[in-house]
Tab-separated table of C-alpha atoms in Angstrom:
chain	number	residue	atom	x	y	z
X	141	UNK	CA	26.034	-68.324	-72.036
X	142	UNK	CA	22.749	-66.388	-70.856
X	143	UNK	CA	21.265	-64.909	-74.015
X	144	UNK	CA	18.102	-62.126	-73.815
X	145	UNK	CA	15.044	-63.241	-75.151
X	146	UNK	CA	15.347	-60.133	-77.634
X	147	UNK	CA	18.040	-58.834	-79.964
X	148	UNK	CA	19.013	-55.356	-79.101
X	149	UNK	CA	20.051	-52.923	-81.965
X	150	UNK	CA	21.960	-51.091	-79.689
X	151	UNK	CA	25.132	-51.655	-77.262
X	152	UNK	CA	26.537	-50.417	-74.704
X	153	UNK	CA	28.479	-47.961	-76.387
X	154	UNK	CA	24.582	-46.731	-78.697
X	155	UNK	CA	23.094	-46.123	-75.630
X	156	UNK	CA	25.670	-43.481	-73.712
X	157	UNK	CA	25.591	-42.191	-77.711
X	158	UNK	CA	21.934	-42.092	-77.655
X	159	UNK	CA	22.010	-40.374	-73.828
X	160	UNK	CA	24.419	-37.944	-75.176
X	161	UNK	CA	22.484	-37.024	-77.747
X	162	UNK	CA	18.978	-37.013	-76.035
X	163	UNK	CA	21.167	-34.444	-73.562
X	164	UNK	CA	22.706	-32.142	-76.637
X	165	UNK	CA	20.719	-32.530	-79.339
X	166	UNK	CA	17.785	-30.029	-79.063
X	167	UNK	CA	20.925	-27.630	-78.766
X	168	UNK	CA	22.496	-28.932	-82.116
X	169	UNK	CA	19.392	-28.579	-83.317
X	170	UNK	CA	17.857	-25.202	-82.106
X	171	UNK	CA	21.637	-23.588	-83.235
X	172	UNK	CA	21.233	-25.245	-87.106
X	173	UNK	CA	17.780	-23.798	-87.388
X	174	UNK	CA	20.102	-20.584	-88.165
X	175	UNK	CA	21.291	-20.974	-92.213
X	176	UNK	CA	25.076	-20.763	-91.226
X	177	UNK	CA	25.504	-23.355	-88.983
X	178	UNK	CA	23.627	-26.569	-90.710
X	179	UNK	CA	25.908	-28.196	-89.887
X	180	UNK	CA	24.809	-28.729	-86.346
X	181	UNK	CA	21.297	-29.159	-87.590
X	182	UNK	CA	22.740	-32.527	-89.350
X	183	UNK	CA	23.793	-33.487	-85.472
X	184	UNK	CA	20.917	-32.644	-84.221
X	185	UNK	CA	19.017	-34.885	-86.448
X	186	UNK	CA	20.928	-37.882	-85.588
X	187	UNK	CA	21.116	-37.338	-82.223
X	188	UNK	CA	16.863	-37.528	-82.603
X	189	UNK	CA	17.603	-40.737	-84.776
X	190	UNK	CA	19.654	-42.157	-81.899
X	191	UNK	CA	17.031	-41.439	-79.106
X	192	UNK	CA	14.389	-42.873	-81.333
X	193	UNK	CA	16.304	-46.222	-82.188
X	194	UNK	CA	17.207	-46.311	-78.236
X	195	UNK	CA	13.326	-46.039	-77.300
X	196	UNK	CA	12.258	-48.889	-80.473
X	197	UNK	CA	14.680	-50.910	-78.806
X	198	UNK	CA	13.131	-50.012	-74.962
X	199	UNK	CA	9.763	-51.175	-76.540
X	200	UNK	CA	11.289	-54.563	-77.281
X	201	UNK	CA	12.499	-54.906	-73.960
X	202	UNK	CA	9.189	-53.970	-72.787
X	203	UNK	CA	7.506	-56.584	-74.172
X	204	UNK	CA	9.581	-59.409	-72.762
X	205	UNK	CA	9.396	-57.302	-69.595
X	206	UNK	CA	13.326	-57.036	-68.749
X	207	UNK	CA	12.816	-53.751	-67.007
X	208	UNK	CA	15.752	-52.769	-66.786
X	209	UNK	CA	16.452	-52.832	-70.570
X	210	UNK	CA	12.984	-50.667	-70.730
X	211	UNK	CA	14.744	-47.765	-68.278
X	212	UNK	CA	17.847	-47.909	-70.520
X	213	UNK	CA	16.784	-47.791	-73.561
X	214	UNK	CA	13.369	-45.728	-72.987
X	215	UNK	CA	12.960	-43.978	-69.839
X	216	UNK	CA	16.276	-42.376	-69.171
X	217	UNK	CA	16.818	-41.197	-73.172
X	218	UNK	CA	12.999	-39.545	-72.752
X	219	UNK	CA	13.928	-37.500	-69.475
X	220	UNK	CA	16.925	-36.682	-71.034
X	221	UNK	CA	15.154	-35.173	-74.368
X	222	UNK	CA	12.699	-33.231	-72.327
X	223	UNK	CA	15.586	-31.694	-70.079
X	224	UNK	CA	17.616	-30.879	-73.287
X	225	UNK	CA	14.233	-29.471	-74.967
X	226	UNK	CA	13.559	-27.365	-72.007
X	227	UNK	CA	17.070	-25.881	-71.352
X	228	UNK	CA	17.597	-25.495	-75.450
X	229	UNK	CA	14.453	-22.919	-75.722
X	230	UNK	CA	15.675	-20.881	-72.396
C-alpha cells in the first residue's frame, strides 16, 4: 500500500468542510458580529479554524513537495477565503 511521506490531519471529507467554510464563513461571521445572531458568529469561527487546519496541513505537504496536497489543502481554501471576504463586506 503507497503511504505519503506525511500524516494529514485532514480527509477527504475536512477538506470540502474546510472549502465550504473558507466559501461561507466570512458571511457567518460578518452576520454574528450583530448581538442576536451569535450564533452564526460560533460558525464562523470554526469555519476560520477549518481553513487554518486545512492550510497547517498544505504546509506539510509543502515541505515534502506533493503539490498537489499543497493546492488542496492551501491554495484553493486561501482563494476561497478572499472571495468569501470580498463578497461578505459588499
Amino acid at each position: 500500500m503507497n503511504q505519503y511521506m506525511y500524516q494529514t490531519y485532514l480527509g477527504a471529507k475536512g477538506v470540502a468542510f474546510a472549502w465550504i467554510g473558507a466559501a461561507i464563513g466570512p458571511s457567518f461571521f460578518m452576520i454574528g458580529l450583530d448581538p442576536e445572531y451569535r450564533t452564526h458568529l460560533a460558525i464562523g469561527i470554526v469555519c476560520f479554524v477549518l481553513v487554518v487546519a486545512s492550510i497547517f496541513d498544505g504546509l506539510k505537504a509543502l515541505k515534502v513537495k506533493s503539490w498537489s496536497g499543497v493546492i488542496a489543502f492551501t491554495v484553493v481554501p486561501l482563494v476561497l477565503l478572499v472571495v468569501g471576504v470580498v463578497f461578505s463586506t459588499m
